[in-house]
């Protein structure tokens, strides 16, 4: 795992957007895994800006979102379909047929979960998965007790998550209590993971994710297993990391490259 500590939330989001843009340029037919939440808003704003100013080209990309609420339609302002359309899809040249989210209105939700897993596999798997971190320790909507090998499934949300996310609904009483989420195992299958965590309110759960024991009570801690995982944080979120000076000494915040002894080339 690489931990990149950026001075501010703004610079951390820019770092992540730059990483995604480089990945798209290197592989125009990339399969991207996308995340939602307040933390990602600045990332998508930056990608949209680069599409407009530098011609960042999404025409060959496929995307899969981590999760979607159960029981609200795609055009509901609280849905993740709506979030993605408003924040990214309608502003760039991505083919809407190539953007995928679970359908929380499917008549058979278990079948919908199987369909989503099968579609990811049919597209060759996810090359780069963007991740946020929930206060409950979730990635996607994998709440505490999520098995590390879990696949896309229905998840009941914790009181912590409901309290965190209900203010994002125009009518907070419409916040669903269930969601469809990629499983922890689905996420671990992605070729590369890129997590963005900002703000002091996430400091404690970030420390448990990176430095705590691997435990299903903190499903995000499963990223410690992944062979190619980068966690990008701001100083405020890093405040609870016991080994933050070591992380700084290992990885340059400017390039993300390993700082190796003279004469060795970074990977
Ligand atoms: C939401 C999403 C997650 C997201 C997380 C953090 O519930 N399901 O994918 O990463 O919570 O959200 P925020 O950035 O708003 O703190």
Tab-separated table of C-alpha atoms and ligand atoms in Angstrom:
chain	number	residue	atom	x	y	z
A	1	UNK	CA	0.000	0.000	0.000
A	2	UNK	CA	1.163	3.551	-0.741
A	3	UNK	CA	-0.048	6.401	1.472
A	4	UNK	CA	0.198	9.864	-0.098
A	5	UNK	CA	-0.282	12.780	2.314
A	6	UNK	CA	-1.267	16.006	0.533
A	7	UNK	CA	-1.393	19.423	2.219
A	8	UNK	CA	-5.111	20.074	1.602
A	9	UNK	CA	-8.348	18.351	0.549
A	10	UNK	CA	-8.132	20.295	-2.706
A	11	UNK	CA	-4.639	19.039	-3.548
A	12	UNK	CA	-5.576	15.469	-2.548
A	13	UNK	CA	-8.596	15.504	-4.901
A	14	UNK	CA	-6.408	16.912	-7.666
A	15	UNK	CA	-3.833	14.171	-7.083
A	16	UNK	CA	-6.556	11.539	-7.500
A	17	UNK	CA	-8.019	13.229	-10.587
A	18	UNK	CA	-4.534	13.364	-12.114
A	19	UNK	CA	-4.062	9.664	-11.433
A	20	UNK	CA	-7.368	8.851	-13.171
A	21	UNK	CA	-6.570	11.135	-16.129
A	22	UNK	CA	-3.166	9.468	-16.596
A	23	UNK	CA	-4.795	6.045	-16.472
A	24	UNK	CA	-7.347	7.056	-19.141
A	25	UNK	CA	-4.621	8.465	-21.387
A	26	UNK	CA	-2.503	5.338	-20.955
A	27	UNK	CA	-5.444	3.038	-21.714
A	28	UNK	CA	-8.328	4.798	-23.497
A	29	UNK	CA	-10.553	1.687	-23.180
A	30	UNK	CA	-10.036	1.503	-19.419
A	31	UNK	CA	-12.724	0.033	-17.151
A	32	UNK	CA	-13.091	2.511	-14.275
A	33	UNK	CA	-14.758	1.808	-10.950
A	34	UNK	CA	-16.402	4.956	-9.602
A	35	UNK	CA	-17.454	6.130	-6.144
A	36	UNK	CA	-19.858	8.757	-4.858
A	37	UNK	CA	-20.009	10.938	-1.740
A	38	UNK	CA	-18.971	14.496	-0.904
A	39	UNK	CA	-15.271	13.644	-1.029
A	40	UNK	CA	-15.459	12.754	-4.735
A	41	UNK	CA	-17.218	15.936	-5.853
A	42	UNK	CA	-13.953	17.839	-6.378
A	43	UNK	CA	-12.406	14.888	-8.256
A	44	UNK	CA	-15.243	14.879	-10.784
A	45	UNK	CA	-15.188	18.688	-11.078
A	46	UNK	CA	-11.499	18.480	-11.961
A	47	UNK	CA	-12.010	15.698	-14.533
A	48	UNK	CA	-14.796	17.723	-16.171
A	49	UNK	CA	-12.509	20.779	-16.251
A	50	UNK	CA	-9.739	18.734	-17.945
A	51	UNK	CA	-12.235	17.322	-20.440
A	52	UNK	CA	-13.143	20.910	-21.396
A	53	UNK	CA	-9.691	22.462	-21.328
A	54	UNK	CA	-7.390	19.588	-22.327
A	55	UNK	CA	-9.725	17.280	-24.226
A	56	UNK	CA	-9.519	14.437	-21.698
A	57	UNK	CA	-11.297	11.751	-23.699
A	58	UNK	CA	-13.824	9.428	-22.052
A	59	UNK	CA	-15.245	8.001	-25.291
A	60	UNK	CA	-13.616	4.580	-24.903
A	61	UNK	CA	-14.135	4.209	-21.131
A	62	UNK	CA	-16.508	1.869	-19.361
A	63	UNK	CA	-17.554	2.689	-15.788
A	64	UNK	CA	-19.010	0.682	-12.911
A	65	UNK	CA	-20.206	2.398	-9.751
A	66	UNK	CA	-19.734	0.772	-6.374
A	67	UNK	CA	-23.297	1.032	-5.167
A	68	UNK	CA	-26.852	2.352	-5.377
A	69	UNK	CA	-29.731	2.740	-2.951
A	70	UNK	CA	-32.624	0.297	-3.056
A	71	UNK	CA	-36.121	1.598	-3.760
A	72	UNK	CA	-35.479	4.987	-5.357
A	73	UNK	CA	-35.477	5.565	-9.129
A	74	UNK	CA	-32.497	6.736	-11.187
A	75	UNK	CA	-33.933	10.253	-11.518
A	76	UNK	CA	-34.350	10.693	-7.737
A	77	UNK	CA	-31.995	13.511	-6.598
A	78	UNK	CA	-30.683	11.294	-3.766
A	79	UNK	CA	-29.777	8.391	-6.069
A	80	UNK	CA	-26.229	7.655	-7.182
A	81	UNK	CA	-27.434	7.517	-10.809
A	82	UNK	CA	-28.477	11.139	-10.393
A	83	UNK	CA	-25.215	12.062	-8.622
A	84	UNK	CA	-23.101	10.561	-11.415
A	85	UNK	CA	-25.122	12.192	-14.185
A	86	UNK	CA	-24.982	15.597	-12.510
A	87	UNK	CA	-21.332	15.472	-11.487
A	88	UNK	CA	-19.669	13.663	-14.394
A	89	UNK	CA	-21.496	11.774	-17.121
A	90	UNK	CA	-23.505	14.585	-18.700
A	91	UNK	CA	-20.463	16.884	-18.804
A	92	UNK	CA	-18.038	14.556	-20.631
A	93	UNK	CA	-18.020	12.508	-23.832
A	94	UNK	CA	-18.751	9.138	-22.259
A	95	UNK	CA	-21.261	6.865	-24.002
A	96	UNK	CA	-24.187	6.455	-21.537
A	97	UNK	CA	-24.373	2.778	-22.601
A	98	UNK	CA	-20.897	2.350	-21.128
A	99	UNK	CA	-21.845	3.669	-17.671
A	100	UNK	CA	-23.118	1.076	-15.226
A	101	UNK	CA	-24.701	1.286	-11.776
A	102	UNK	CA	-26.737	-1.325	-9.940
A	103	UNK	CA	-30.484	-0.919	-10.427
A	104	UNK	CA	-32.024	-0.422	-6.977
A	105	UNK	CA	-35.508	-0.654	-8.512
A	106	UNK	CA	-35.025	-4.105	-10.066
A	107	UNK	CA	-37.986	-6.425	-9.377
A	108	UNK	CA	-35.589	-9.221	-8.354
A	109	UNK	CA	-32.735	-7.603	-6.425
A	110	UNK	CA	-30.712	-10.810	-5.951
A	111	UNK	CA	-30.846	-11.386	-9.696
A	112	UNK	CA	-29.754	-7.759	-10.225
A	113	UNK	CA	-26.699	-8.370	-7.997
A	114	UNK	CA	-25.756	-11.448	-10.033
A	115	UNK	CA	-26.293	-9.522	-13.282
A	116	UNK	CA	-23.971	-6.730	-12.084
A	117	UNK	CA	-21.187	-9.151	-11.133
A	118	UNK	CA	-21.541	-10.932	-14.479
A	119	UNK	CA	-21.384	-7.644	-16.388
A	120	UNK	CA	-18.172	-6.611	-14.611
A	121	UNK	CA	-16.670	-9.974	-15.551
A	122	UNK	CA	-17.895	-9.668	-19.165
A	123	UNK	CA	-16.140	-6.298	-19.459
A	124	UNK	CA	-12.885	-7.931	-18.356
A	125	UNK	CA	-12.887	-6.722	-14.728
A	126	UNK	CA	-12.201	-3.276	-13.296
A	127	UNK	CA	-8.804	-1.725	-14.018
A	128	UNK	CA	-8.894	1.151	-11.529
A	129	UNK	CA	-11.384	1.425	-8.671
A	130	UNK	CA	-11.915	4.742	-6.907
A	131	UNK	CA	-12.885	4.405	-3.220
A	132	UNK	CA	-14.094	6.741	-0.503
A	133	UNK	CA	-14.308	5.772	3.154
A	134	UNK	CA	-17.461	5.832	5.246
A	135	UNK	CA	-17.375	6.735	8.944
A	136	UNK	CA	-18.663	3.256	9.756
A	137	UNK	CA	-15.546	1.822	8.076
A	138	UNK	CA	-17.384	0.994	4.861
A	139	UNK	CA	-16.095	0.857	1.295
A	140	UNK	CA	-18.936	1.008	-1.195
A	141	UNK	CA	-21.735	0.208	1.218
A	142	UNK	CA	-19.984	-2.752	2.828
A	143	UNK	CA	-20.879	-2.114	6.446
A	144	UNK	CA	-19.287	-3.765	9.510
A	145	UNK	CA	-19.569	-7.603	9.449
A	146	UNK	CA	-19.106	-7.688	5.653
A	147	UNK	CA	-17.089	-10.795	4.761
A	148	UNK	CA	-13.860	-10.093	2.888
A	149	UNK	CA	-14.909	-12.490	0.123
A	150	UNK	CA	-18.408	-10.951	-0.278
A	151	UNK	CA	-19.768	-10.218	-3.759
A	152	UNK	CA	-22.365	-7.704	-5.001
A	153	UNK	CA	-25.389	-7.981	-2.711
A	154	UNK	CA	-28.064	-6.178	-0.720
A	155	UNK	CA	-26.740	-4.461	2.389
A	156	UNK	CA	-28.665	-2.961	5.298
A	157	UNK	CA	-27.139	0.403	6.196
A	158	UNK	CA	-25.925	1.197	9.704
A	159	UNK	CA	-27.356	4.026	11.803
A	160	UNK	CA	-24.005	5.837	11.356
A	161	UNK	CA	-24.304	5.751	7.562
A	162	UNK	CA	-27.961	6.757	7.572
A	163	UNK	CA	-27.135	9.720	9.830
A	164	UNK	CA	-24.211	10.726	7.578
A	165	UNK	CA	-26.032	10.475	4.253
A	166	UNK	CA	-29.583	11.571	4.978
A	167	UNK	CA	-28.698	15.258	4.667
A	168	UNK	CA	-27.852	14.540	1.006
A	169	UNK	CA	-31.547	13.852	0.353
A	170	UNK	CA	-33.847	16.789	-0.404
A	171	UNK	CA	-36.294	15.101	1.976
A	172	UNK	CA	-34.145	13.301	4.612
A	173	UNK	CA	-37.046	10.937	5.407
A	174	UNK	CA	-36.645	9.437	1.920
A	175	UNK	CA	-33.172	8.063	2.711
A	176	UNK	CA	-33.379	4.303	2.047
A	177	UNK	CA	-32.157	1.827	4.652
A	178	UNK	CA	-30.894	-0.686	2.081
A	179	UNK	CA	-28.464	-0.509	-0.821
A	180	UNK	CA	-26.924	-2.736	-3.477
A	181	UNK	CA	-23.138	-2.712	-3.171
A	182	UNK	CA	-20.203	-4.414	-4.811
A	183	UNK	CA	-18.830	-6.822	-2.210
A	184	UNK	CA	-15.456	-6.514	-0.510
A	185	UNK	CA	-14.312	-9.444	-2.659
A	186	UNK	CA	-15.540	-7.687	-5.807
A	187	UNK	CA	-13.482	-4.629	-4.831
A	188	UNK	CA	-10.385	-6.687	-4.016
A	189	UNK	CA	-10.585	-8.224	-7.515
A	190	UNK	CA	-10.026	-4.797	-9.136
A	191	UNK	CA	-6.547	-4.456	-10.616
A	192	UNK	CA	-5.778	-1.200	-8.829
A	193	UNK	CA	-7.413	0.586	-5.886
A	194	UNK	CA	-7.292	4.358	-5.359
A	195	UNK	CA	-8.793	5.579	-2.083
A	196	UNK	CA	-9.362	9.260	-1.264
A	197	UNK	CA	-10.000	10.332	2.337
A	198	UNK	CA	-10.117	13.930	3.526
A	199	UNK	CA	-11.078	15.866	6.655
A	200	UNK	CA	-10.475	15.430	10.367
A	201	UNK	CA	-13.818	13.694	10.836
A	202	UNK	CA	-12.363	10.687	8.956
A	203	UNK	CA	-9.047	10.598	10.865
A	204	UNK	CA	-10.049	7.884	13.326
A	205	UNK	CA	-11.609	5.523	10.786
A	206	UNK	CA	-8.688	6.095	8.395
A	207	UNK	CA	-6.226	5.050	11.109
A	208	UNK	CA	-8.281	1.896	11.772
A	209	UNK	CA	-8.385	1.178	8.024
A	210	UNK	CA	-4.663	1.538	7.359
A	211	UNK	CA	-3.003	0.740	10.668
A	212	UNK	CA	-5.595	-1.316	12.500
A	213	UNK	CA	-6.054	-5.080	12.357
A	214	UNK	CA	-7.769	-6.687	9.371
A	215	UNK	CA	-11.311	-7.113	10.543
A	216	UNK	CA	-14.778	-7.456	9.053
A	217	UNK	CA	-15.813	-4.804	11.607
A	218	UNK	CA	-13.824	-2.338	9.486
A	219	UNK	CA	-14.495	-3.654	5.977
A	220	UNK	CA	-12.187	-0.996	4.498
A	221	UNK	CA	-9.239	-2.636	6.308
A	222	UNK	CA	-9.440	-5.323	3.590
A	223	UNK	CA	-7.546	-2.954	1.272
A	224	UNK	CA	-4.417	-3.947	3.244
A	225	UNK	CA	-4.641	-7.233	1.308
A	226	UNK	CA	-4.555	-5.589	-2.101
A	227	UNK	CA	-1.270	-5.730	-4.026
A	228	UNK	CA	-1.728	-2.350	-5.786
A	229	UNK	CA	-3.491	0.122	-3.515
A	230	UNK	CA	-2.851	3.857	-3.147
A	231	UNK	CA	-4.492	5.846	-0.342
A	232	UNK	CA	-4.486	9.621	-0.864
A	233	UNK	CA	-5.276	11.756	2.189
A	234	UNK	CA	-5.032	15.342	3.362
A	235	UNK	CA	-3.158	16.470	6.485
A	236	UNK	CA	-6.420	16.689	8.436
A	237	UNK	CA	-7.344	13.042	7.810
A	238	UNK	CA	-3.732	11.936	8.423
A	239	UNK	CA	-3.663	13.371	11.945
A	240	UNK	CA	-4.449	9.992	13.564
A	241	UNK	CA	-1.852	7.964	11.605
A	242	UNK	CA	0.893	6.831	13.955
A	243	UNK	CA	3.389	6.242	11.164
A	244	UNK	CA	2.669	9.266	8.999
A	245	UNK	CA	6.279	10.479	9.014
A	246	UNK	CA	7.358	7.095	7.703
A	247	UNK	CA	4.759	7.258	4.892
A	248	UNK	CA	6.081	10.689	3.950
A	249	UNK	CA	9.619	9.321	3.809
A	250	UNK	CA	8.579	6.421	1.566
A	251	UNK	CA	6.435	8.135	-1.062
A	252	UNK	CA	6.799	11.552	-2.619
A	253	UNK	CA	3.563	13.561	-2.462
A	254	UNK	CA	4.522	15.234	-5.716
A	255	UNK	CA	5.059	12.226	-7.949
A	256	UNK	CA	3.631	9.396	-5.844
A	257	UNK	CA	6.898	7.657	-6.631
A	258	UNK	CA	8.793	5.572	-4.131
A	259	UNK	CA	11.737	7.503	-2.744
A	260	UNK	CA	14.523	4.988	-3.192
A	261	UNK	CA	18.237	5.158	-2.363
A	262	UNK	CA	20.354	6.834	-5.070
A	263	UNK	CA	21.040	4.488	-7.968
A	264	UNK	CA	17.781	2.485	-7.683
A	265	UNK	CA	14.972	3.206	-10.098
A	266	UNK	CA	11.418	3.574	-8.803
A	267	UNK	CA	8.889	0.991	-9.940
B	1	LIG	C1	-21.127	6.804	0.908
B	1	LIG	C2	-20.793	5.875	-0.284
B	1	LIG	C3	-19.352	5.521	-0.256
B	1	LIG	C4	-18.566	6.778	0.045
B	1	LIG	C5	-18.752	7.138	1.473
B	1	LIG	C6	-18.100	8.439	1.904
B	1	LIG	O1	-22.078	6.279	1.726
B	1	LIG	N1	-21.557	4.686	-0.364
B	1	LIG	O2	-18.985	4.927	-1.490
B	1	LIG	O3	-17.215	6.537	-0.161
B	1	LIG	O4	-20.096	7.043	1.835
B	1	LIG	O5	-18.909	9.537	1.641
B	1	LIG	P1	-18.464	11.041	1.898
B	1	LIG	O6	-17.399	11.333	0.918
B	1	LIG	O7	-19.699	11.859	1.675
B	1	LIG	O8	-17.966	11.108	3.304
